[in-house]
Coordinates of C-alpha atoms in Angstrom, one line a residue:
M28 CA 0.0 0.0 0.0
K29 CA 1.4 3.4 -1.0
E30 CA 2.0 5.9 1.8
K31 CA 0.0 9.0 1.3
S32 CA 1.3 12.5 1.8
A33 CA 0.8 14.4 5.1
T34 CA -1.8 16.6 3.5
E35 CA -3.9 13.5 2.7
R36 CA -3.7 12.2 6.3
G37 CA -7.0 12.3 8.1
T38 CA -8.8 10.7 5.1
R39 CA -6.9 7.4 4.7
T40 CA -9.2 4.3 4.8
G41 CA -8.1 1.1 6.5
F42 CA -9.2 -2.5 6.7
T43 CA -11.5 -4.3 9.1
T44 CA -10.6 -7.1 11.5
G45 CA -12.6 -9.4 9.2
A46 CA -10.8 -8.4 6.0
C47 CA -7.4 -8.8 7.6
S48 CA -8.4 -12.2 9.0
A49 CA -9.6 -13.2 5.5
A50 CA -6.3 -12.2 4.0
A51 CA -4.4 -14.2 6.6
A52 CA -6.7 -17.2 6.1
R53 CA -6.2 -17.1 2.3
A54 CA -2.4 -17.0 2.8
A55 CA -2.5 -19.9 5.2
M56 CA -4.8 -21.9 2.8
L57 CA -2.2 -21.4 0.0
G58 CA 0.3 -22.8 2.4
L59 CA -1.8 -25.9 2.9
A60 CA -2.3 -26.3 -0.9
T61 CA 1.3 -25.6 -2.1
G62 CA 3.5 -26.2 0.9
S63 CA 4.5 -22.5 1.2
V64 CA 2.8 -19.5 2.7
P65 CA 3.3 -16.4 0.5
E66 CA 4.7 -13.2 1.8
Q67 CA 1.8 -11.2 0.3
V68 CA -1.6 -12.2 -0.9
E69 CA -4.4 -10.6 -2.9
A70 CA -7.6 -11.1 -0.9
L71 CA -11.2 -10.7 -1.8
L72 CA -13.1 -8.1 0.4
P73 CA -16.8 -8.4 1.2
N74 CA -17.6 -5.5 -1.1
G75 CA -16.1 -7.4 -4.0
S76 CA -12.9 -5.5 -4.3
R77 CA -9.4 -7.0 -4.0
V78 CA -6.5 -5.8 -2.0
T79 CA -3.0 -7.0 -1.6
F80 CA -1.9 -7.6 2.1
A81 CA 1.6 -8.2 3.5
V82 CA 1.7 -11.6 5.2
H83 CA 3.9 -12.3 8.3
D84 CA 5.0 -15.4 10.2
G85 CA 3.9 -17.8 7.5
R86 CA 4.5 -21.5 8.1
C87 CA 2.9 -24.8 7.3
G88 CA 3.3 -28.5 7.6
E89 CA 1.4 -31.8 8.4
G90 CA -2.1 -30.5 7.5
R91 CA -1.7 -27.2 9.4
A92 CA -0.8 -23.6 8.4
H93 CA -0.3 -20.3 10.1
A94 CA -0.3 -16.7 8.9
M95 CA -0.7 -13.2 10.3
V96 CA -1.7 -9.8 8.9
V97 CA -1.2 -6.6 10.7
K98 CA -4.3 -4.5 10.8
F99 CA -4.1 -1.0 9.3
A100 CA -7.0 1.2 10.4
G101 CA -6.2 4.2 8.2
D102 CA -6.9 7.5 10.0
D103 CA -9.7 6.1 12.2
P104 CA -9.2 6.2 16.0
D105 CA -9.5 2.4 16.2
C106 CA -8.4 0.4 19.2
T107 CA -7.5 -2.5 16.9
D108 CA -5.1 -0.5 14.8
G109 CA -1.9 -2.5 14.5
A110 CA -3.5 -5.7 15.8
H111 CA -1.9 -9.0 14.7
M112 CA -4.8 -10.8 13.0
T113 CA -3.6 -14.3 13.2
V114 CA -5.1 -17.4 11.6
D115 CA -4.3 -21.1 12.1
L116 CA -5.8 -23.6 9.8
R117 CA -6.2 -27.3 10.4
L118 CA -7.2 -29.6 7.6
L119 CA -10.3 -31.8 8.2
P120 CA -9.7 -34.8 6.0
G121 CA -12.8 -36.1 4.1
Q122 CA -15.1 -33.3 5.3
G123 CA -15.4 -31.6 1.9
G124 CA -16.3 -27.9 2.0
T125 CA -16.7 -27.8 5.8
V126 CA -15.5 -24.6 7.6
A127 CA -15.3 -24.8 11.4
W128 CA -14.7 -21.8 13.5
V129 CA -12.7 -21.5 16.7
A130 CA -12.0 -18.4 18.9
G131 CA -8.3 -18.3 19.6
D132 CA -6.6 -16.1 22.2
G133 CA -7.9 -12.6 22.1
V134 CA -11.1 -13.3 20.2
G135 CA -14.3 -13.2 22.2
T136 CA -16.8 -15.9 22.9
V137 CA -20.6 -15.2 22.6
T138 CA -22.4 -15.8 26.0
M139 CA -25.8 -14.1 25.4
K140 CA -28.6 -14.5 22.9
G141 CA -29.5 -11.7 20.6
L142 CA -26.3 -11.4 18.5
G143 CA -27.3 -13.7 15.7
L144 CA -24.5 -16.1 16.6
E145 CA -24.4 -19.3 18.5
V146 CA -24.0 -19.0 22.3
G147 CA -20.7 -20.5 23.2
G148 CA -19.3 -19.9 19.8
P149 CA -16.7 -17.4 18.6
A150 CA -17.6 -13.8 18.1
I151 CA -16.9 -13.8 14.3
N152 CA -19.6 -11.9 12.5
P153 CA -21.5 -13.6 9.7
V154 CA -20.2 -11.4 6.9
P155 CA -16.5 -12.0 7.8
R156 CA -17.3 -15.8 8.1
K157 CA -18.6 -15.8 4.6
N158 CA -15.7 -13.7 3.3
I159 CA -13.1 -15.9 4.9
A160 CA -14.8 -19.0 3.5
D161 CA -14.9 -17.4 0.0
N162 CA -11.2 -16.7 0.2
L163 CA -10.4 -20.3 1.3
R164 CA -12.4 -21.7 -1.6
E165 CA -10.8 -19.4 -4.1
A166 CA -7.3 -20.1 -2.8
A167 CA -7.6 -23.9 -3.0
P168 CA -10.8 -25.0 -4.7
D169 CA -9.7 -28.6 -5.3
L170 CA -8.5 -29.0 -1.7
M171 CA -11.7 -27.6 -0.3
A172 CA -13.8 -29.9 -2.6
D173 CA -12.4 -32.9 -0.8
H174 CA -11.6 -31.7 2.7
G175 CA -12.8 -29.2 5.3
V176 CA -10.8 -26.6 7.3
E177 CA -10.9 -25.6 11.0
V178 CA -10.2 -21.8 11.2
T179 CA -8.8 -20.5 14.5
I180 CA -8.5 -16.7 14.7
S181 CA -6.3 -15.2 17.4
V182 CA -5.5 -11.6 18.3
P183 CA -2.6 -11.1 20.8
D184 CA -3.7 -8.5 23.4
G185 CA -7.3 -8.8 22.2
Q186 CA -8.5 -9.0 25.8
V187 CA -7.0 -5.5 26.4
M188 CA -8.5 -4.1 23.2
A189 CA -11.9 -5.5 24.2
K190 CA -11.9 -3.3 27.3
K191 CA -12.2 -0.3 25.0
T192 CA -15.4 -1.7 23.4
T193 CA -19.0 -2.5 24.4
N194 CA -18.4 -6.3 23.9
A195 CA -18.8 -7.2 27.6
R196 CA -22.1 -5.4 27.7
L197 CA -23.2 -7.5 24.8
G198 CA -22.1 -10.7 26.4
I199 CA -18.9 -11.1 24.2
L200 CA -16.2 -12.1 26.7
G201 CA -12.5 -12.8 26.4
G202 CA -11.6 -10.6 23.5
I203 CA -12.6 -8.6 20.5
S204 CA -15.2 -9.4 17.7
I205 CA -14.2 -10.1 14.1
L206 CA -16.2 -7.5 12.2
G207 CA -16.8 -5.8 8.9
T208 CA -19.6 -5.6 6.3
T209 CA -17.5 -4.1 3.5
G210 CA -13.9 -4.8 4.6
I211 CA -13.1 -1.1 4.7
V212 CA -12.6 1.2 7.7
K213 CA -13.6 4.7 7.0
P214 CA -12.0 7.5 9.0
Y215 CA -14.1 8.6 12.0
S216 CA -16.9 6.4 10.7
T217 CA -20.2 6.4 12.7
A218 CA -21.2 3.1 11.2
A219 CA -19.9 1.0 14.0
W220 CA -21.5 3.2 16.7
R221 CA -24.9 3.0 14.9
A222 CA -24.5 -0.8 14.6
S223 CA -23.6 -1.1 18.2
V224 CA -26.7 0.8 19.2
V225 CA -28.9 -1.5 17.2
Q226 CA -27.1 -4.5 18.5
G227 CA -27.5 -3.2 22.1
V228 CA -31.3 -2.8 21.7
Q229 CA -31.5 -6.3 20.2
V230 CA -29.6 -7.8 23.2
A231 CA -31.8 -5.8 25.6
S232 CA -34.9 -7.3 24.0
T233 CA -33.7 -10.8 25.0
A234 CA -33.0 -9.9 28.6
G235 CA -36.6 -10.6 29.6
H236 CA -37.4 -7.3 31.2
G237 CA -39.5 -5.7 28.4
M238 CA -37.6 -2.5 28.5
V239 CA -34.5 -0.6 27.3
A240 CA -32.9 2.4 28.8
L241 CA -31.3 4.7 26.2
T242 CA -28.6 7.1 27.4
T243 CA -26.5 9.7 25.6
G244 CA -23.2 9.0 27.4
G245 CA -21.4 7.9 30.5
R246 CA -23.0 10.5 32.8
T247 CA -26.6 9.8 31.8
E248 CA -25.9 6.1 31.9
T249 CA -24.7 6.3 35.5
F250 CA -27.8 8.4 36.3
A251 CA -30.1 5.9 34.6
M252 CA -28.6 2.9 36.3
A253 CA -28.8 4.5 39.8
T254 CA -32.4 5.5 39.2
L255 CA -33.8 2.4 37.5
R256 CA -31.8 -0.1 39.6
G257 CA -33.1 1.7 42.7
E258 CA -36.6 0.6 41.5
R259 CA -35.6 -2.7 39.9
P260 CA -32.3 -4.1 41.4
D261 CA -32.4 -7.1 39.0
L262 CA -31.9 -5.0 35.8
P263 CA -28.8 -6.2 34.0
A264 CA -26.3 -4.0 32.2
A265 CA -27.7 -5.3 28.9
C266 CA -30.9 -3.2 29.4
F267 CA -28.8 0.0 29.2
V268 CA -27.7 1.2 25.8
Q269 CA -25.5 4.2 25.2
M270 CA -27.2 5.5 22.0
G271 CA -25.1 8.6 21.8
D272 CA -26.7 10.8 19.1
F273 CA -28.5 7.9 17.3
L274 CA -31.9 8.1 18.9
R275 CA -33.7 7.2 15.6
Y276 CA -31.8 4.0 15.1
A277 CA -32.4 3.0 18.7
L278 CA -36.1 3.7 18.6
D279 CA -36.6 2.0 15.3
E280 CA -35.0 -1.1 16.6
A281 CA -37.1 -0.9 19.8
V282 CA -40.1 -1.0 17.6
A283 CA -38.8 -3.8 15.5
Q284 CA -38.0 -5.9 18.7
G285 CA -41.4 -5.2 20.2
I286 CA -40.0 -3.6 23.4
G287 CA -42.8 -2.2 25.5
L288 CA -41.0 0.4 27.6
V289 CA -38.3 2.8 26.4
V290 CA -36.6 5.0 29.0
L291 CA -34.7 8.0 27.7
A292 CA -32.1 9.4 30.2
V293 CA -30.9 12.8 28.9
M294 CA -29.8 16.3 29.9
V295 CA -31.3 19.5 28.7
G296 CA -29.4 20.0 25.5
K297 CA -30.2 16.7 23.9
L298 CA -33.7 16.8 25.4
T299 CA -34.3 20.1 23.6
K300 CA -33.2 18.7 20.3
I301 CA -35.5 15.8 20.8
A302 CA -38.4 18.1 21.6
Q303 CA -37.8 20.1 18.5
G304 CA -38.0 16.9 16.4
E305 CA -34.4 15.9 15.9
T306 CA -33.7 12.2 16.2
I307 CA -30.0 12.4 15.2
T308 CA -28.8 14.8 17.8
H309 CA -25.1 15.5 16.9
A310 CA -24.1 19.1 17.3
N311 CA -23.0 19.2 13.6
R312 CA -26.4 18.1 12.4
S313 CA -28.6 20.6 14.1
E314 CA -28.6 23.6 16.5
V315 CA -30.5 23.9 19.7
D316 CA -33.7 25.8 19.1
T317 CA -33.5 28.4 21.9
D318 CA -36.8 29.8 20.8
L319 CA -38.4 26.5 21.9
V320 CA -36.6 26.9 25.3
A321 CA -38.1 30.3 25.6
E322 CA -41.6 29.0 24.7
I323 CA -41.3 26.4 27.4
G324 CA -40.4 29.2 29.8
R325 CA -43.5 31.1 28.7
R326 CA -45.7 28.0 29.3
I327 CA -44.6 27.8 32.9
G328 CA -44.9 31.5 33.7
A329 CA -41.4 32.9 33.2
S330 CA -41.2 36.6 32.8
A331 CA -41.0 38.2 29.3
E332 CA -37.5 39.4 30.1
D333 CA -36.3 36.0 31.0
C334 CA -37.9 34.4 28.0
A335 CA -36.2 37.0 25.7
A336 CA -32.9 36.1 27.4
M337 CA -33.4 32.4 26.9
A338 CA -34.3 32.9 23.2
A339 CA -31.1 35.0 22.7
A340 CA -28.8 32.5 24.4
E341 CA -26.6 30.1 22.6
T342 CA -27.5 27.0 24.7
A343 CA -30.5 25.3 26.3
R344 CA -28.4 25.0 29.4
F345 CA -28.6 28.8 29.9
G346 CA -32.4 28.7 30.0
A347 CA -32.5 25.6 32.3
E348 CA -30.1 27.2 34.8
L349 CA -32.0 30.5 34.7
M350 CA -35.3 28.7 35.4
V351 CA -33.6 27.0 38.4
E352 CA -32.5 30.3 39.7
R353 CA -36.1 31.6 39.4
G354 CA -37.5 28.6 41.3
L355 CA -39.0 27.2 38.1
G356 CA -36.5 24.4 37.4
E357 CA -38.8 21.5 38.1
A358 CA -41.7 22.9 36.1
F359 CA -39.3 23.8 33.2
H360 CA -37.7 20.4 33.0
R361 CA -41.1 18.6 33.2
A362 CA -42.6 20.7 30.5
L363 CA -39.6 20.2 28.2
A364 CA -39.7 16.4 28.9
Q365 CA -43.4 16.4 28.0
A366 CA -42.7 18.3 24.8
A367 CA -40.2 15.6 23.8
I368 CA -42.7 12.9 24.6
D369 CA -45.4 14.8 22.5
T370 CA -43.0 15.0 19.6
L371 CA -41.9 11.3 19.7
T372 CA -45.4 9.9 20.3
A373 CA -47.0 11.9 17.6
P374 CA -49.0 9.8 15.1
D375 CA -46.5 10.5 12.3
R376 CA -43.6 9.4 14.5
Y377 CA -43.8 6.4 16.9
G378 CA -47.3 6.9 18.2
R379 CA -48.0 4.5 21.0
T380 CA -45.9 1.6 19.8
F381 CA -44.1 1.7 23.1
Q382 CA -44.5 3.5 26.4
L383 CA -41.9 6.3 26.8
R384 CA -40.4 7.5 30.1
V385 CA -38.1 10.5 30.0
L386 CA -35.6 10.8 32.9
V387 CA -33.8 14.1 33.0
C388 CA -30.7 14.9 35.0
D389 CA -28.8 18.1 35.5
F390 CA -25.0 18.5 35.0
T391 CA -24.3 17.1 38.5
G392 CA -26.3 14.0 37.8
E393 CA -29.3 14.8 39.9
R394 CA -32.8 14.0 38.7
V395 CA -34.8 17.0 37.7
A396 CA -37.7 15.4 35.8
D397 CA -39.4 12.0 35.4
V398 CA -42.3 12.1 32.9
W399 CA -44.2 9.1 31.4
S400 CA -46.2 8.9 28.2
A401 CA -49.5 7.0 27.9
P402 CA -49.1 3.2 27.9
A403 CA -48.3 1.4 24.6
L404 CA -51.1 0.0 22.6
P405 CA -51.2 -3.7 22.1
R406 CA -49.7 -4.9 18.9
A407 CA -48.4 -8.0 17.2
R408 CA -44.6 -8.5 17.1
P409 CA -43.4 -8.5 13.5
A410 CA -42.3 -11.9 12.4
S411 CA -39.2 -10.4 10.7
A412 CA -38.2 -8.1 13.6
G413 CA -34.6 -7.6 14.3
R414 CA -31.3 -7.7 12.4
T415 CA -28.2 -9.5 13.2
G416 CA -24.5 -8.6 13.3
I417 CA -21.8 -7.6 15.7
A418 CA -20.3 -4.2 16.2
H419 CA -18.6 -2.2 18.9
I420 CA -18.1 1.5 19.3
A421 CA -14.4 1.7 19.5
D422 CA -13.8 -0.3 16.2
A423 CA -15.3 1.9 13.5
E424 CA -15.7 -0.8 10.9
S425 CA -18.2 -1.0 8.1

């Protein structure tokens, strides 16, 4: 791969853990077929393109082969950048076409339902599995016609990398997941975060509590856990999903999974964006409507002067803190939470497909509002509800 100039840095793409594993597997398969593992290999990516990878530590003999590819994440802040994606193959004589999967050191094991993978099996996503198998068959079609192959994927230090992901929350223990739907890592991609939000809601739906708590970050998650576990001490971590800015994806999946109660734990800035109709709440996507903040103030009896000040402010936080100073903080936050509920439960949005509870905390983590919508209406769960796949926030793979 040609090194790009400094001016191009920040835009370089990289390769997923799945693509690197497929390249290592292909090289090892060539070793089984020819007796020599190549020092580079052209591998097929899930998106149909082909890329040449350098191969390290290649060796083979007696029906086994070993190869490693160093993952390059481009300019994405990826915890697996530089990981040694290692594949060991073992020939399965007479088991034509069979591909068996093993989690080696540093690759996680699935321990919970809802991931679209067998509990107890390796956390190797379905798309990488297919991509690896396709590369094995391309590399040695005659060998694969007569024999099967056991594929063990290992990632040294994968347990350490996994601590920077949401894998444990999803029940993936002992290492990272092998991911990637295209094989390409895009710089500062949001695809993995979106996917992890969807996956988190799917796992929450299997936890047996009929609810999911959606939070915007660590502070609101701590607040939500303290509040909800104070009411229901048995709630597992799987019921709490850090949705970040991806409210729409989280709520769409809650509907698809037939979850009856959705709890939103938010602070005033995100709450205002939700009330004004935004379901992707990133700062770069939309600005806080401080006119709405002022309107909420008018509804609860704030003075005209204070309302004008709130409308002229840059943030919703200014208005919230001003209302607290005036002794109207509780009324303000309740009215804003109700406005968010009214927006999300409108007939042209989510209606009453789930019951919505909005928990609001201030910047010290103290609860300032707790507002519920009307109960959900009974409905049949769609037969096709849910999607499968594995993703984690810190590995921005797509």
